[in-house]
Coordinates of C-alpha atoms and ligand atoms in Angstrom, one line a residue:
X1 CA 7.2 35.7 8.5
X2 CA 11.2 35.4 8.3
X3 CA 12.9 32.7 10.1
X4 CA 15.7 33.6 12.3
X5 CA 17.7 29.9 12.4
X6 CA 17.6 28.0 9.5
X7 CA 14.9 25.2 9.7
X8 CA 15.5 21.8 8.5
X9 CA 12.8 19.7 8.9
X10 CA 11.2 16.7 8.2
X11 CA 7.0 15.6 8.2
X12 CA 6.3 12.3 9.2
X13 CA 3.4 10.7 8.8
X14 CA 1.1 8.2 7.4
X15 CA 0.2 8.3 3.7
X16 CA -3.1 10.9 3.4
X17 CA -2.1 12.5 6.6
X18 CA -2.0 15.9 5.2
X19 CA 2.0 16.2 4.9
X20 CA 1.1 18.0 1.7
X21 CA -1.6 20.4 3.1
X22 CA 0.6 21.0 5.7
X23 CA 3.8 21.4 3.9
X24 CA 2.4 24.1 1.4
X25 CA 0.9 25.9 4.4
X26 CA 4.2 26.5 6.3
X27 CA 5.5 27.3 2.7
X28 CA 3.0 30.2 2.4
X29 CA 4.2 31.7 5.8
X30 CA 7.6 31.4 6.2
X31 CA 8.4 32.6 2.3
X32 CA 12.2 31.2 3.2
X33 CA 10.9 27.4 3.6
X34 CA 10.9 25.4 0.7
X35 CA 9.6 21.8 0.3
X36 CA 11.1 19.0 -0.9
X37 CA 9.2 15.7 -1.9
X38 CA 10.5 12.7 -2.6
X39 CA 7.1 11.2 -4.1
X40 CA 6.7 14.4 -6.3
X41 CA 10.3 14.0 -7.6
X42 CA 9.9 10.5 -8.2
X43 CA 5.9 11.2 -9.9
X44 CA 8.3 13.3 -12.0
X45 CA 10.7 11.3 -13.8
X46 CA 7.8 8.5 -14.4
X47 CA 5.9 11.4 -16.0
X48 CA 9.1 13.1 -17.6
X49 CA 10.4 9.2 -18.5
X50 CA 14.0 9.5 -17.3
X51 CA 15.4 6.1 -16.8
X52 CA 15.3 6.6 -13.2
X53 CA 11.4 7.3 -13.6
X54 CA 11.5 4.6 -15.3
X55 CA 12.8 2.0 -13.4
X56 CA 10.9 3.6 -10.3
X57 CA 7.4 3.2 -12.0
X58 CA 5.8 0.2 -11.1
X59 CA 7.4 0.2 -7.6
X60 CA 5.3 3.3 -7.1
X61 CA 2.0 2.0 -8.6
X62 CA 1.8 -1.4 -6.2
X63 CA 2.7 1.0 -3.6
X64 CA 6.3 -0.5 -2.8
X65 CA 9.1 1.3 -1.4
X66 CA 11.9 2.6 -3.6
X67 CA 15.1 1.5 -3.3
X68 CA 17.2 3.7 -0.5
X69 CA 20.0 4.5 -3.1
X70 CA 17.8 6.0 -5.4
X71 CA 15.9 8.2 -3.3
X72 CA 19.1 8.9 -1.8
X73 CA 20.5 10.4 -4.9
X74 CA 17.3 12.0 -5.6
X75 CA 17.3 14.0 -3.0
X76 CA 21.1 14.7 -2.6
X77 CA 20.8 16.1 -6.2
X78 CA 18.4 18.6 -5.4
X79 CA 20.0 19.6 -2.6
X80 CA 23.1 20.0 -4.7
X81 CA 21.0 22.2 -7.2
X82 CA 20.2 24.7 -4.8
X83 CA 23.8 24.9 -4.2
X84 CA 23.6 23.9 -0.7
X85 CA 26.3 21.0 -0.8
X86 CA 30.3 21.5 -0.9
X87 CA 32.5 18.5 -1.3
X88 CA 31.6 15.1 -3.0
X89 CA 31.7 14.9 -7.2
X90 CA 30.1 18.8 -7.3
X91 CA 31.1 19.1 -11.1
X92 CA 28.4 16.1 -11.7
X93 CA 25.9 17.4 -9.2
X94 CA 24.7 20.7 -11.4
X95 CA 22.4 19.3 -13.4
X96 CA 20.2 17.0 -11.5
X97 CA 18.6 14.8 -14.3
X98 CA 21.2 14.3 -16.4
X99 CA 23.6 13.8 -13.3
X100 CA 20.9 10.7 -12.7
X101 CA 21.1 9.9 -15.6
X102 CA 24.9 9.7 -15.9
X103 CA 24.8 7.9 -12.7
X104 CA 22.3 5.2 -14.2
X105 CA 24.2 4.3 -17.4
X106 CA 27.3 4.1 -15.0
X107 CA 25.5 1.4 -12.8
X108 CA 23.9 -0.5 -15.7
X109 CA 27.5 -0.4 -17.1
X110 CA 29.0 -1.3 -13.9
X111 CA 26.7 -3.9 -11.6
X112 CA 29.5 -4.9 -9.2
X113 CA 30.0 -1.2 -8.0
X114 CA 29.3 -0.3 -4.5
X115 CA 26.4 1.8 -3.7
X116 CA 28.4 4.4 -1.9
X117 CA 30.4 4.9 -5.0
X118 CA 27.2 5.1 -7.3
X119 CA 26.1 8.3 -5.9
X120 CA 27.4 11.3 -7.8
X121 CA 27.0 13.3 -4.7
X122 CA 28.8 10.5 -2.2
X123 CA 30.9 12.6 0.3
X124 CA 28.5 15.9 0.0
X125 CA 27.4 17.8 2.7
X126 CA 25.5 20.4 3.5
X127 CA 27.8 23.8 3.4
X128 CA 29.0 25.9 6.4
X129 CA 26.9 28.7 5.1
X130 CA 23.6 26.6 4.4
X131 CA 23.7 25.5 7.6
X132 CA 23.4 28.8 9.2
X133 CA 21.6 30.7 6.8
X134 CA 17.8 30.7 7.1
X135 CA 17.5 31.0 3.4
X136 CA 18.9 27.5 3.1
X137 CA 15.2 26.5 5.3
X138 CA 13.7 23.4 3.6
X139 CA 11.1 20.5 4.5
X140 CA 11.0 17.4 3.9
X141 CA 8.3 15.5 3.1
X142 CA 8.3 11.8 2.3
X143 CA 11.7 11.4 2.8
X144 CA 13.6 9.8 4.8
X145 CA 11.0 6.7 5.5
X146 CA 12.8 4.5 7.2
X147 CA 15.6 4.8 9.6
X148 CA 18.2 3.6 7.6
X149 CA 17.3 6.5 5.3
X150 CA 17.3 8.8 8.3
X151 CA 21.2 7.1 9.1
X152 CA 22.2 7.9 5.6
X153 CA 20.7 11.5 5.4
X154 CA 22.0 12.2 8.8
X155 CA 25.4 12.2 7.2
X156 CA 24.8 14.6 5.0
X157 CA 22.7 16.9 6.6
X158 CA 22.0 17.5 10.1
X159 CA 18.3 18.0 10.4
X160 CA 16.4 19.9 13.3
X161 CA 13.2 19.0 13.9
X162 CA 11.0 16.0 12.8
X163 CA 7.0 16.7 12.8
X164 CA 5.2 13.7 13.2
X165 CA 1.3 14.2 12.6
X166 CA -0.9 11.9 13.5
X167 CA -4.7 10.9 12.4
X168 CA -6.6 8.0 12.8
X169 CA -6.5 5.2 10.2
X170 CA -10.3 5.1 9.0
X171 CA -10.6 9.4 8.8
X172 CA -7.4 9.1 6.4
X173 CA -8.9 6.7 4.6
X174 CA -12.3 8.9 4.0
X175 CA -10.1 11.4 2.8
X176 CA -8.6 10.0 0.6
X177 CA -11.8 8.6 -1.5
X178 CA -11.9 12.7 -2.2
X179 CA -8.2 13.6 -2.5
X180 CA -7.7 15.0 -6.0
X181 CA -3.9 16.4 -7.0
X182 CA -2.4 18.9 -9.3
X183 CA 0.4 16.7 -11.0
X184 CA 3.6 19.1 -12.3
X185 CA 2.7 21.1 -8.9
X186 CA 2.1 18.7 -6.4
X187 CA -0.8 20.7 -5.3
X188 CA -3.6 18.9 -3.0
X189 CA -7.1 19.4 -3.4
X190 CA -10.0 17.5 -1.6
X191 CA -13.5 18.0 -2.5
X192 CA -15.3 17.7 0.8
X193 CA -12.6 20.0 2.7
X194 CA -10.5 21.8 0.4
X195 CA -12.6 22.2 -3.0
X196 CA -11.0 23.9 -5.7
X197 CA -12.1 26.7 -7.1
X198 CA -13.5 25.8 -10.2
X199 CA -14.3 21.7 -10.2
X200 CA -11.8 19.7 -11.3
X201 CA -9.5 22.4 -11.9
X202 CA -5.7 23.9 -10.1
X203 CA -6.8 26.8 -8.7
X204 CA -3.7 28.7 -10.3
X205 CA -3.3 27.5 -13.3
X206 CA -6.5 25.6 -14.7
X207 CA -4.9 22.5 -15.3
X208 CA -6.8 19.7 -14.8
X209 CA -6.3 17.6 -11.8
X210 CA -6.3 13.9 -11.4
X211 CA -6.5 11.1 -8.6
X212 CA -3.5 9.2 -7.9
X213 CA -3.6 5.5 -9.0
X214 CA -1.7 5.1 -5.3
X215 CA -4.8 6.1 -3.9
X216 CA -7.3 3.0 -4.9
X217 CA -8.3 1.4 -1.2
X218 CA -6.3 -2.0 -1.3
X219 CA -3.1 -0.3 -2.5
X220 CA -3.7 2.6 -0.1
X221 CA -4.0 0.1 2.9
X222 CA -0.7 -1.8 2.2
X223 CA 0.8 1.8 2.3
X224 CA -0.5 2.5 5.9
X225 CA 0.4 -0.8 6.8
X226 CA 4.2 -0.4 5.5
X227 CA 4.5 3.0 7.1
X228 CA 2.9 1.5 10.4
X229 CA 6.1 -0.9 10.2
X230 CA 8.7 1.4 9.2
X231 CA 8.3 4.5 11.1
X232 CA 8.7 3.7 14.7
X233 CA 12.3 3.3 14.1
X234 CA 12.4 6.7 12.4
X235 CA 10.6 8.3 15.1
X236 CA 12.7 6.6 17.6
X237 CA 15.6 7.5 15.7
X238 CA 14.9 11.4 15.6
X239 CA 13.7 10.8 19.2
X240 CA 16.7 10.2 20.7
X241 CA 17.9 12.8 18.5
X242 CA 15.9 15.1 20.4
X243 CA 14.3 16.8 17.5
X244 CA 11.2 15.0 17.3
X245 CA 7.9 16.4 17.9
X246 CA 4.5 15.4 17.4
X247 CA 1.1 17.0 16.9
X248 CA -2.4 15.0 16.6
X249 CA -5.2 16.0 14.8
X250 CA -8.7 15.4 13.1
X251 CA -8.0 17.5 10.5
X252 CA -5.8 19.7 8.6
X253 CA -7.3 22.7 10.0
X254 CA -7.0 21.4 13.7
X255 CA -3.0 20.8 12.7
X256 CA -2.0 23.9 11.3
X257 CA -2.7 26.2 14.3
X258 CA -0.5 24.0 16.6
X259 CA 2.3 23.5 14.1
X260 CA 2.8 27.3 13.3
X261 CA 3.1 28.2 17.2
X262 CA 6.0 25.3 17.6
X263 CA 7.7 26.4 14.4
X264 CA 7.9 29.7 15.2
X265 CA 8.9 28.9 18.9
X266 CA 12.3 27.2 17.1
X267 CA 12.8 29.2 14.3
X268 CA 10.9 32.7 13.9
Ligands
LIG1 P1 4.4 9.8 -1.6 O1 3.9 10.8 -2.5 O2 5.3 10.3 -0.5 O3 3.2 9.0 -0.9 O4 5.2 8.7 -2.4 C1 4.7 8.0 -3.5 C2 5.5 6.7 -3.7 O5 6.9 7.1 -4.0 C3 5.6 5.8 -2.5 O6 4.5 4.9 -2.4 C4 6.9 5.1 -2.8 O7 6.7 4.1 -3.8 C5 7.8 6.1 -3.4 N1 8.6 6.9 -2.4 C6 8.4 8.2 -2.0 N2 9.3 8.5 -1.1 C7 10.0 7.4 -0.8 C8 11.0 7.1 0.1 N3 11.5 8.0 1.0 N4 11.5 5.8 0.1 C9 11.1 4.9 -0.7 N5 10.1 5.1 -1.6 C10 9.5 6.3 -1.7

């Protein structure tokens, strides 16, 4: 289905909600969408070993929270890869690891700098033309977490609706005992709900899949438990806003219907 307005939008919700799930179903029907995850970016570099994947790794395996200036360049390099962004240091923003990279060796060589200044995209912004076309459609989804995330990617792009999905704490937690990904994709499987096609196995490429090490019980609790704390500000934040919107469900399949009809309500 093709989107008339360009949709920029962020999915909220607890670990295990089914951001994923959800995110490559709106993919699938609006072809213009495309998704962009901060935890897959991030599960990148560890795997790829770039220094910030490095420095990032064992904040992601206790289940911490990654600095805000690194996600913050994260993202604002991939936005400036899809050529998205004007202004701000554009000439370093074309090549998003290496521009990371530069960025890195610049604040290891320089530890007094501020962090406005260690961005290679500080003073970017989302284009004249992105913003209207609805080619330049994208979700987000674990990103921004926390309001002051929301401040900071508020002044670079203006986003236009915030889906917050909500499920309760002990059916996520079932789920995720059975959650099984495909790593360079980001591709969720779950073998009560969503079984892949042959066990064990990405249903397009073969590969084999794995279980997160983020998704053992005690870490996956302090993960609820840190969203619980910082996303009321964020949904307040997009609140007042006025692009927030929220949808509740058992299950994926109970979500998707709802979310489809208010997505194409704003932007189909
Ligand atoms: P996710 O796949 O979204 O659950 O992210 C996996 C891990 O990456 C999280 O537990 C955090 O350690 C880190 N991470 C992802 N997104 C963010 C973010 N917006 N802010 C801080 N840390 C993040």
């Amino acid at each position: 289905m093709g989107l008339r307005r360009a949709a920029r939008v962020i999915l909220i919700g607890a670990p295990g909600v089914g951001k994923g799930t959800q995110s490559e179903r709106l993919l699938a029907r609006f072809p213009q969408l495309s998704a962009i995850s901060s935890g897959d970016l991030l599960r990148q570099n560890v795997k790829t070993r770039t220094p910030l994947g490095i420095k990032v790794e064992s904040t992601i395996k206790t289940g911490g929270l990654v600095s805000d200036d690194l996600i913050l360049r994260l993202i604002t390099n991939e936005l400036g890869n899809r050529g998205w962004l004007s202004g701000g240091r554009q000439n370093v923003m074309t090549l998003a690891s290496s521009a990371i990279e530069v960025a890195e060796a610049y604040e290891d060589a320089n530890p007094f700098i501020t962090a406005g200044s260690r961005n290679p995209a500080a003073g970017a912004t989302l284009s004249a033309q992105a913003l209207e076309d609805p080619r330049a459609s994208f979700l987000l989804d674990g990103f921004p977490r926390t309001a002051t995330q929301a401040e900071r990617l508020d002044e670079i792009v203006p986003m236009n609706m915030a889906i917050s999905i909500k499920t309760p704490f002990e059916v996520i937690m079932e789920r995720i005992h059975s959650r099984w990904v495909h790593e360079p994709s980001g591709r969720v499987y779950n073998t009560s709900f969503h079984i892949p096609k042959v066990p064990g196995r990405d249903d397009m490429t073969g590969e084999p899949l794995v279980q997160r090490a983020d998704d053992d019980e005690k870490i996956y609790r302090s993960r609820f438990q840190k969203f619980q704390e910082t996303s009321e500000p964020l949904l307040e934040h997009y609140a007042k806003k006025g692009v927030l919107w929220e949808v509740q469900g058992m299950s994926s399949d109970e979500i998707s219907p709802k979310l489809y009809k208010e997505f194409e309500r704003r932007f189909a």
